[in-house]
XYZ file of C-alpha atoms in Angstrom:
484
model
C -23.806 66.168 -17.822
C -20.202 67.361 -18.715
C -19.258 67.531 -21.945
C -15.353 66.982 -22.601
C -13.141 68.764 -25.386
C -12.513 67.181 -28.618
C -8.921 66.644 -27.639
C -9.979 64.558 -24.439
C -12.859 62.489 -26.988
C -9.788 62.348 -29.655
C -7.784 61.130 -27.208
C -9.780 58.214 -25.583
C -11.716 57.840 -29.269
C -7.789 56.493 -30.154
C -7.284 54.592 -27.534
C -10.456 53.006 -28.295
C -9.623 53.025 -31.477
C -5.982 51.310 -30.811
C -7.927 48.238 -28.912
C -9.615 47.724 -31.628
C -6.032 47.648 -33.818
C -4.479 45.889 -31.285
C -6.838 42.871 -29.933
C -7.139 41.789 -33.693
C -3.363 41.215 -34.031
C -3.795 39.324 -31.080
C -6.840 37.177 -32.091
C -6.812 36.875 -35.949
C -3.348 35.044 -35.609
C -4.727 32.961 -33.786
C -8.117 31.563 -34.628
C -6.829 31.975 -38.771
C -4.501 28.751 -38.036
C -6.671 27.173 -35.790
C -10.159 27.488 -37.290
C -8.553 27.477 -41.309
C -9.857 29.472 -44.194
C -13.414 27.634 -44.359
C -14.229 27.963 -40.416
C -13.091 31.864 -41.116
C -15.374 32.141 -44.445
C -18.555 30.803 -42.671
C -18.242 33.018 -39.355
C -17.438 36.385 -41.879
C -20.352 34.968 -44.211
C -22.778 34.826 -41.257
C -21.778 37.849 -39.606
C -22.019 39.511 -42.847
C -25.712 38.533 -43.612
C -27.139 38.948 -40.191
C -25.215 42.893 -40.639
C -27.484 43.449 -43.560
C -30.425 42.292 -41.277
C -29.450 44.499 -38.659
C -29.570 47.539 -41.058
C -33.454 47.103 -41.628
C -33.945 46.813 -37.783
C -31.448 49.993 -37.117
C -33.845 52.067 -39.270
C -30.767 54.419 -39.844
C -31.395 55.546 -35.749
C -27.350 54.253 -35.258
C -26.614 57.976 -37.198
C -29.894 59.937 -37.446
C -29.812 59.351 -33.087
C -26.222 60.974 -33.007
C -27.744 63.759 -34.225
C -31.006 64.183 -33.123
C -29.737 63.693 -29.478
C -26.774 65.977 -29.976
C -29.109 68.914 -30.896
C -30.678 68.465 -27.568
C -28.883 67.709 -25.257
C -28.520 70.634 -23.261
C -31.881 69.933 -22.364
C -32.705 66.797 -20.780
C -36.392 66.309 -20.556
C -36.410 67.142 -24.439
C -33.295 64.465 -24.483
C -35.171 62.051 -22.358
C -38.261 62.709 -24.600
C -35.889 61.940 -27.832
C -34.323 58.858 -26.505
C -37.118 56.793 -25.477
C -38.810 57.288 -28.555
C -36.495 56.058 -30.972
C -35.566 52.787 -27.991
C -39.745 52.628 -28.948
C -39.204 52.384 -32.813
C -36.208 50.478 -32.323
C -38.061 47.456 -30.435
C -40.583 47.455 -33.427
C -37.824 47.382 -36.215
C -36.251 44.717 -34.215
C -39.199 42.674 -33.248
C -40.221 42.418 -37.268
C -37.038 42.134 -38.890
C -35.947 39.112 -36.577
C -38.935 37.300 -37.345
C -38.340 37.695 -41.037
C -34.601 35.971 -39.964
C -35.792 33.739 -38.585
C -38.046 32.233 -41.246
C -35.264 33.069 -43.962
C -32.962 31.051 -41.768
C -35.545 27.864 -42.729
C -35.981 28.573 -46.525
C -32.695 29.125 -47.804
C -29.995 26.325 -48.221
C -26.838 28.439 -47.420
C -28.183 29.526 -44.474
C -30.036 26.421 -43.068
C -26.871 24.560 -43.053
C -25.327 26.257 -40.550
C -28.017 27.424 -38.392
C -26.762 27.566 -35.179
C -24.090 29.680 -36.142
C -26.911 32.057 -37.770
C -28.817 31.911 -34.360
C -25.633 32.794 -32.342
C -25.267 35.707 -34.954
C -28.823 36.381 -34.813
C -28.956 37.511 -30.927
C -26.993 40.689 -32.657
C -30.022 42.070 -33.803
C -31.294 42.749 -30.687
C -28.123 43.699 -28.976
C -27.427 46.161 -31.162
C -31.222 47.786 -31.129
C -31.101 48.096 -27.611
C -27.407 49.337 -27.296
C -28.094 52.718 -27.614
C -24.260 53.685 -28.729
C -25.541 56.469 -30.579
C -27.163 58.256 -27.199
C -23.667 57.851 -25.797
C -21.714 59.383 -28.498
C -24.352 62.058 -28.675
C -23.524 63.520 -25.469
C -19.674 62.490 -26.073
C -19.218 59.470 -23.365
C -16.281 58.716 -25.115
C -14.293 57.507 -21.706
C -17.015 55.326 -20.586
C -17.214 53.980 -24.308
C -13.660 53.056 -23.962
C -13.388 51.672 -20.496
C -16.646 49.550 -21.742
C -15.139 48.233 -24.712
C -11.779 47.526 -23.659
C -12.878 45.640 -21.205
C -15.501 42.838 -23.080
C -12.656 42.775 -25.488
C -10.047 41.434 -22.625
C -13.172 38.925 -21.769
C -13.500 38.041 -24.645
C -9.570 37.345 -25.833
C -9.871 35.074 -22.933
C -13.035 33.134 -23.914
C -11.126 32.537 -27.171
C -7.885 31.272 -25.862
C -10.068 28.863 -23.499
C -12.764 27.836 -25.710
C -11.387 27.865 -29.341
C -9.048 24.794 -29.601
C -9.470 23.323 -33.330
C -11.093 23.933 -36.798
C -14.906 22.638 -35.405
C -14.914 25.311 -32.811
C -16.111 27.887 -35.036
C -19.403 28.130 -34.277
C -17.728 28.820 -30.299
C -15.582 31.560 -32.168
C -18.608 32.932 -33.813
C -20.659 32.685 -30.281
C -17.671 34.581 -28.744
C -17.490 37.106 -31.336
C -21.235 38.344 -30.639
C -20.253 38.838 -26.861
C -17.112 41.159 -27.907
C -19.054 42.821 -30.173
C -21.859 43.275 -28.548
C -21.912 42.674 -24.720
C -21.490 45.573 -23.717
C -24.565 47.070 -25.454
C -26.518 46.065 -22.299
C -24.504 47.705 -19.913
C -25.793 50.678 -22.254
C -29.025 49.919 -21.887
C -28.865 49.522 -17.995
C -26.834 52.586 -17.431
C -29.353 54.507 -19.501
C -31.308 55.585 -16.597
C -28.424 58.251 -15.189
C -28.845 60.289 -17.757
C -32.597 60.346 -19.291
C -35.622 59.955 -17.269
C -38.754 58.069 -18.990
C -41.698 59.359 -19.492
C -45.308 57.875 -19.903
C -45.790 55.901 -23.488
C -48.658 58.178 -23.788
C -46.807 61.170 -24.166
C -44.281 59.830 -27.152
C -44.436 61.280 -30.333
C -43.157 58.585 -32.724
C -44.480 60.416 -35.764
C -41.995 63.493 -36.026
C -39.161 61.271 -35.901
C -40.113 58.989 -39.304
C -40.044 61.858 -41.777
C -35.972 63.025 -41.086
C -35.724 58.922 -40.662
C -36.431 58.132 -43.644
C -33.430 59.348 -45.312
C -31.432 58.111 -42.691
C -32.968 54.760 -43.209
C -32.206 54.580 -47.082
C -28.801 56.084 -46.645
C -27.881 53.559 -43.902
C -28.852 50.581 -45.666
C -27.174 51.350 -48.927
C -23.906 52.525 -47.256
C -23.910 49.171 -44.918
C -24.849 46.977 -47.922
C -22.135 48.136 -50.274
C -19.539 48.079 -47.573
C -20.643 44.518 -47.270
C -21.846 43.518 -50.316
C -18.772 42.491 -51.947
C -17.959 39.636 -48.853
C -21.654 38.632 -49.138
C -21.625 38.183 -52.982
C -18.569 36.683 -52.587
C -20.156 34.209 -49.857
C -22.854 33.054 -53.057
C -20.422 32.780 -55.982
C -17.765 30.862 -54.265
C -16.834 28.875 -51.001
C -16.634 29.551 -47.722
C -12.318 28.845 -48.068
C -12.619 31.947 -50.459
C -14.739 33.887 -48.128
C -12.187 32.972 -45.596
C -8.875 34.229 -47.745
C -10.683 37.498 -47.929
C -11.961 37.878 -44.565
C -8.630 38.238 -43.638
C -7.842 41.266 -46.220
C -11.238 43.076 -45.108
C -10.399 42.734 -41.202
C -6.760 44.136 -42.371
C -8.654 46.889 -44.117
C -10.991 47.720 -40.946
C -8.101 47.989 -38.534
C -6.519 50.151 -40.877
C -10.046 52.445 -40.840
C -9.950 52.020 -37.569
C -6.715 53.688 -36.789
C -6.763 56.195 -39.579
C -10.756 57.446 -38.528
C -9.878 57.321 -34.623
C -10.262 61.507 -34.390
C -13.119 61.593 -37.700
C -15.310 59.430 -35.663
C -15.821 61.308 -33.100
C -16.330 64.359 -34.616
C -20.008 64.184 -36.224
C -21.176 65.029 -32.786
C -19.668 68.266 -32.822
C -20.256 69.018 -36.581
C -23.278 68.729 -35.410
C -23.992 71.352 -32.541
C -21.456 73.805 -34.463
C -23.657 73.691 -37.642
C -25.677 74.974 -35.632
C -24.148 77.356 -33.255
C -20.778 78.593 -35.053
C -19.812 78.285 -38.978
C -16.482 79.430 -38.361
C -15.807 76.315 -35.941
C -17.458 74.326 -37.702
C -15.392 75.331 -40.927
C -12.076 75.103 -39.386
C -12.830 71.769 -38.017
C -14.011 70.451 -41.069
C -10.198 71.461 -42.597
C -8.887 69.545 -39.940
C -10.281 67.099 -40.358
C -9.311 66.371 -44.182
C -5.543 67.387 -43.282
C -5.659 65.120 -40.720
C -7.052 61.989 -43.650
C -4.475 62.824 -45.238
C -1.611 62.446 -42.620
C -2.458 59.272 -42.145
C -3.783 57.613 -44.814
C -0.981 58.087 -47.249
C 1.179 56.665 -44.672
C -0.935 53.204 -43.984
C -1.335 52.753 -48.414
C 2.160 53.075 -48.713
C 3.826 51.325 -45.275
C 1.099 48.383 -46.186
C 2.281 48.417 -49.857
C 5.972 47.839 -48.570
C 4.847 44.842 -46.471
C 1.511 43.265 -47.674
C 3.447 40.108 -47.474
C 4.855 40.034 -44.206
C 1.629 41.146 -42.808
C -0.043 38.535 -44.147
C 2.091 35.600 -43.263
C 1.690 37.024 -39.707
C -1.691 37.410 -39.174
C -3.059 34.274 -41.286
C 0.328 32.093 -42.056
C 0.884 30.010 -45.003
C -2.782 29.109 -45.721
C -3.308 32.917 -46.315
C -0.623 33.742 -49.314
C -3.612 34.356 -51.860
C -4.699 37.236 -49.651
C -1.141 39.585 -50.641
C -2.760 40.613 -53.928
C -6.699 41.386 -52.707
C -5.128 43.495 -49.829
C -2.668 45.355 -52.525
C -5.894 45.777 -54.503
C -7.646 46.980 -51.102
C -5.146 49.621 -49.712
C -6.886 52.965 -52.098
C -10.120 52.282 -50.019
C -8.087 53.318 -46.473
C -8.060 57.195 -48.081
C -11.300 57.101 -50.147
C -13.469 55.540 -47.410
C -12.503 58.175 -44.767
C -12.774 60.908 -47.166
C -16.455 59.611 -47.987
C -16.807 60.002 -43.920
C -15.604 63.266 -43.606
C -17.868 64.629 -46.442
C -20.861 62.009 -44.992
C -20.040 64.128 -41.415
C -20.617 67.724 -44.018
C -23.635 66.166 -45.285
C -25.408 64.796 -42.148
C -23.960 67.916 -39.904
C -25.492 70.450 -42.531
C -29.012 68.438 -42.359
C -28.669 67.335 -46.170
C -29.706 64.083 -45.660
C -31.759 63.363 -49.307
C -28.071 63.900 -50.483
C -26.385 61.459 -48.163
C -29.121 59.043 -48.673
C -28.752 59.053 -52.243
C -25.323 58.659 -52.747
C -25.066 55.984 -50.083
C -27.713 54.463 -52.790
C -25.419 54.786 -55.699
C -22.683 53.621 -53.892
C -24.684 50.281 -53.178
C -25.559 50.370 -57.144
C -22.041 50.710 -58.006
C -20.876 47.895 -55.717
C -23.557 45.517 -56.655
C -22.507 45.884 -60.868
C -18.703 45.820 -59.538
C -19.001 42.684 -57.875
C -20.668 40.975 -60.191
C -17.998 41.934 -63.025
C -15.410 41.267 -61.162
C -16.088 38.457 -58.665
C -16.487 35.683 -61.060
C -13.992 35.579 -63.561
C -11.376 36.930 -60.393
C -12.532 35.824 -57.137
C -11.356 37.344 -53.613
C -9.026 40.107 -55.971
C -11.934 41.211 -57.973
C -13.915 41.751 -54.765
C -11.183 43.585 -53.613
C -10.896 45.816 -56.728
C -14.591 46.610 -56.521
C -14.616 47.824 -53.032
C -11.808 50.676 -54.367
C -13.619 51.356 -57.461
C -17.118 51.589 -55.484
C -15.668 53.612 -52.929
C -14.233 56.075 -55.887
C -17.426 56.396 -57.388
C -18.903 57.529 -54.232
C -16.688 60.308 -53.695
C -16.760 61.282 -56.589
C -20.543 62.162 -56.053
C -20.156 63.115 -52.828
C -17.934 66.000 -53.922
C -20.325 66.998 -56.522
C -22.817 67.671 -54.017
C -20.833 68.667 -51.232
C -18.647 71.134 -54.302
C -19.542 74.697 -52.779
C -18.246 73.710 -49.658
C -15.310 72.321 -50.864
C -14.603 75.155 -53.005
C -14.604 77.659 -50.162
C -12.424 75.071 -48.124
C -10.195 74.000 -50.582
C -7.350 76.957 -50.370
C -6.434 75.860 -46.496
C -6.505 71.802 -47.532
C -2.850 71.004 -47.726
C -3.358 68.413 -50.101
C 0.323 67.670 -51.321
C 2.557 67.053 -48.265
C 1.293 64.061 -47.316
C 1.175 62.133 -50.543
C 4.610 63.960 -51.205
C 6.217 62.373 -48.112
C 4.564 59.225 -48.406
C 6.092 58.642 -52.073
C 9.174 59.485 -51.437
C 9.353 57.608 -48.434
C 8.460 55.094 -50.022
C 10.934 54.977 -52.832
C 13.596 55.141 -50.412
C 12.568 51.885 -48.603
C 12.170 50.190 -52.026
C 15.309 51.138 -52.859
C 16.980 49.818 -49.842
C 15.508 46.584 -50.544
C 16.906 46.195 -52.982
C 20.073 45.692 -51.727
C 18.797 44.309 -48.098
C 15.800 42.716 -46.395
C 15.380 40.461 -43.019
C 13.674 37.191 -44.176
C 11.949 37.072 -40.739
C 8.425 38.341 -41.726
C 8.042 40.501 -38.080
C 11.115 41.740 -38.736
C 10.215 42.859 -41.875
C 7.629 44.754 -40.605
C 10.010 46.760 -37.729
C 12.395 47.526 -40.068
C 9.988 48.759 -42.884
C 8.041 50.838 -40.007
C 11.151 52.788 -39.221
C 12.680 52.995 -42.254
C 9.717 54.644 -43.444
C 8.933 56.742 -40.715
C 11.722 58.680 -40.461
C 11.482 60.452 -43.478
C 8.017 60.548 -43.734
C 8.155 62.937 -40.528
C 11.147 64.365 -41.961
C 9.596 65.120 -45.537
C 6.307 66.502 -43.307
C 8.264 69.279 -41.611
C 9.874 70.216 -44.608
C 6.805 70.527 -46.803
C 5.719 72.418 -43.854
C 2.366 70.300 -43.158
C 0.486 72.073 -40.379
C -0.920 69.168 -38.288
C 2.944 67.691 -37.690
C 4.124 71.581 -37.279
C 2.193 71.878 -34.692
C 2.317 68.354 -32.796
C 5.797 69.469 -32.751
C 5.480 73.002 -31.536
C 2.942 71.692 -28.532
C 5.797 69.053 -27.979
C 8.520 71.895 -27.520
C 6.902 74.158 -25.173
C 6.200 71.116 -23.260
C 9.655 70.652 -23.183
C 10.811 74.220 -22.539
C 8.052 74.565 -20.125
C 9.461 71.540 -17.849
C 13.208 72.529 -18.147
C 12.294 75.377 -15.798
């Protein structure tokens, strides 16, 4: 199979990456006016639990398969071998864990009153078991990924605009959402056979994979759960109109992560078979990484800190207004969380999994006794602050375990540019707003876009950061190269 460089994964891992930015600007406009804040907070609430179900069922095979497969996959029977083993222990999770859903689904209240739309959600489980995303970004498939995606996403906007048409059309809109999501995890499954080729059940060895699973496993579930917990807690100690406000800051938050991780994701992969095969790429990677992080997360805190309003108003409208302070609260999560995956990536890469499992546990402590502070007495902003301060506290310990690394790293992180340029930027936009500002709320967005921009890139190149440097240097030999 060919293998394609990082720059060509990068590449089509952003324009992934950028659907996934894009279609919800397009959709959460949309279905936030028409299905209001309560049909909003019982779709998130259900998708939400059934996630947490889908964690048991995943066994932690979504990241221990990345790498397992990666290690092997210069040799296909052993990859074949590897593959149909954990589809074998996936069917199993699967198989138990939905019947537990189901008969959960029957015994408590908050579920039981809107079981269909936990049935819809349901079908997930299995979806997602048999999707076998992790095989394809083990051997770096990142085009056909893309193609894939793009593609149930554009059925799926469709489905929407045809089938969503007022506020009792949720359970539709959650129906629809399972499709998007998870469609084209069948496709997977049926295009599986090009690459592997099964062998009998008889010769499987399920055994040797549940011992390096079973960190996995814990580590999965704790890191889902606390990156969930604080919309499912929320879901039990207030309403679904609640739920719904800040449903609309957490999907903000994602396509934020999802722009700013769009090169980190795809780089475990290659952590991976470097780790293994060359320190020094594997260390100069890893710097790139972090410099990268910090590029463009200090960018999205600050340009969303100069707007929070105007974004709002857009994607939810006037219903939404409570949501300006939770996503304010919010916006330090966009550089913690994909520092946490970068040093995750170090810990999974490196094979320290008892590490990444526990502090994925810790994390899920820390969020639990956050929420529960904080939710009550503050509602959707004290779910907010939690997810920043649980986030914190999981770096934190991340970087105590990961600390010799970091220490021999740390010299060629250019930590200061970007927050540098980002603040000063910053202060210059607030400064002109003072004096000016469109009332338009889009237009308040352009102009705080460019007005920002510019120096931020300007401040960049003089601070010298090296990712900008040399996007700039490729840009001019391009340049020179195609005046002659």
């Amino acid at each position: 199979m060919r293998i394609h460089s990082l720059k060509y994964n990068a590449f089509m891992n952003m324009i992934l990456m950028s659907s996934s930015f894009i279609f919800p600007l397009i959709t959460v406009p949309y279905v936030s006016r028409i299905l209001s804040p309560s049909g909003m907070g019982a779709v998130a609430f259900a998708q939400s639990v059934v996630s947490y179900f889908s964690l048991f069922s995943l066994l932690g095979i979504s990241t221990y398969g990345v790498r397992a497969c990666a290690q092997v996959r210069d040799n296909k029977v052993e990859l074949s071998k590897t593959v149909e083993e954990l589809l074998v222990i996936l069917v199993i999770s699967t198989f138990v864990v939905y019947c537990i859903y189901l008969a959960v689904l029957n015994f408590i209240p908050r579920f039981s009153s809107e079981k269909k739309l936990f049935l819809f959600f349901g079908s997930m489980l299995w979806l997602t078991s048999i999707g076998v995303e992790w095989f394809y970004q083990a051997i770096e498939q990142y085009d056909y990924i893309t193609i894939r995606s793009i593609l149930f996403k554009i059925i799926g906007l469709f489905l929407m605009f045809m089938f969503v048409k007022e506020t009792a059309d949720y359970r539709i809109y959650g129906l629809i959402v399972v499709f998007g999501s998870c469609g084209a995890n069948i496709l997977n499954l049926l295009r599986l056979h090009s690459f592997v080729s099964f062998i009998p059940f008889s010769q499987l060895n399920l055994k040797r994979h549940l011992k390096p699973m079973k960190s996995f496993l814990v580590s999965s579930i704790s890191s889902g759960m606390y990156t969930q917990i604080d919309l499912v807690l929320l879901g039990f100690l207030s309403s679904n109109g609640v739920v719904g406000i800040y449903q609309l800051v957490v999907k903000i938050k994602s396509m934020l992560l999802t722009a700013i991780n769009s090169v980190v994701n795809v780089m475990l992969p290659r952590l991976s078979y470097y780790a293994k095969n060359s320190q020094d790429k594997y260390r100069s990677l890893f710097i790139k990484n972090i410099n990268f992080v910090f590029l463009f997360s200090f960018s999205g805190i600050f340009y969303v800190l100069l707007c929070a309003d105007a974004i709002i108003d857009i994607l939810g409208g006037s219903q939404y207004t409570s949501a300006v302070m939770p996503l304010i609260c919010i916006l330090p999560a966009l550089l913690i969380v994909s520092l946490n995956t970068i040093l995750s990536q170090y810990l999974i890469s490196s094979g320290r999994e008892k590490e990444y499992a526990f502090v994925n546990f810790i994390g899920l402590v820390f969020s639990i006794v956050f929420c529960l502070l904080l939710i009550p007495p503050f509602g959707a902003v004290g779910a907010a602050f939690s997810c920043s301060l649980c986030e914190l506290c999981a770096l934190i310990v991340r970087c105590w375990f990961a600390r010799a690394f970091i220490k021999g790293i740390v010299k060629d992180i250019k930590i200061l540019p970007a927050p540098c340029a980002a603040c000063v930027s910053f202060f210059i936009v607030f400064s002109i707003r003072q004096l000016w500002w469109p009332a338009n709320s889009f237009m308040k967005i352009i102009v705080s876009g460019v007005l920002f921009l510019i120096p931020y890139f300007c401040f960049l190149v003089i601070f010298r950061e090296e990712t900008v440097l040399g996007i700039l240097s490729k840009f001019c030999h391009l340049h020179e190269k195609n005046s002659f």
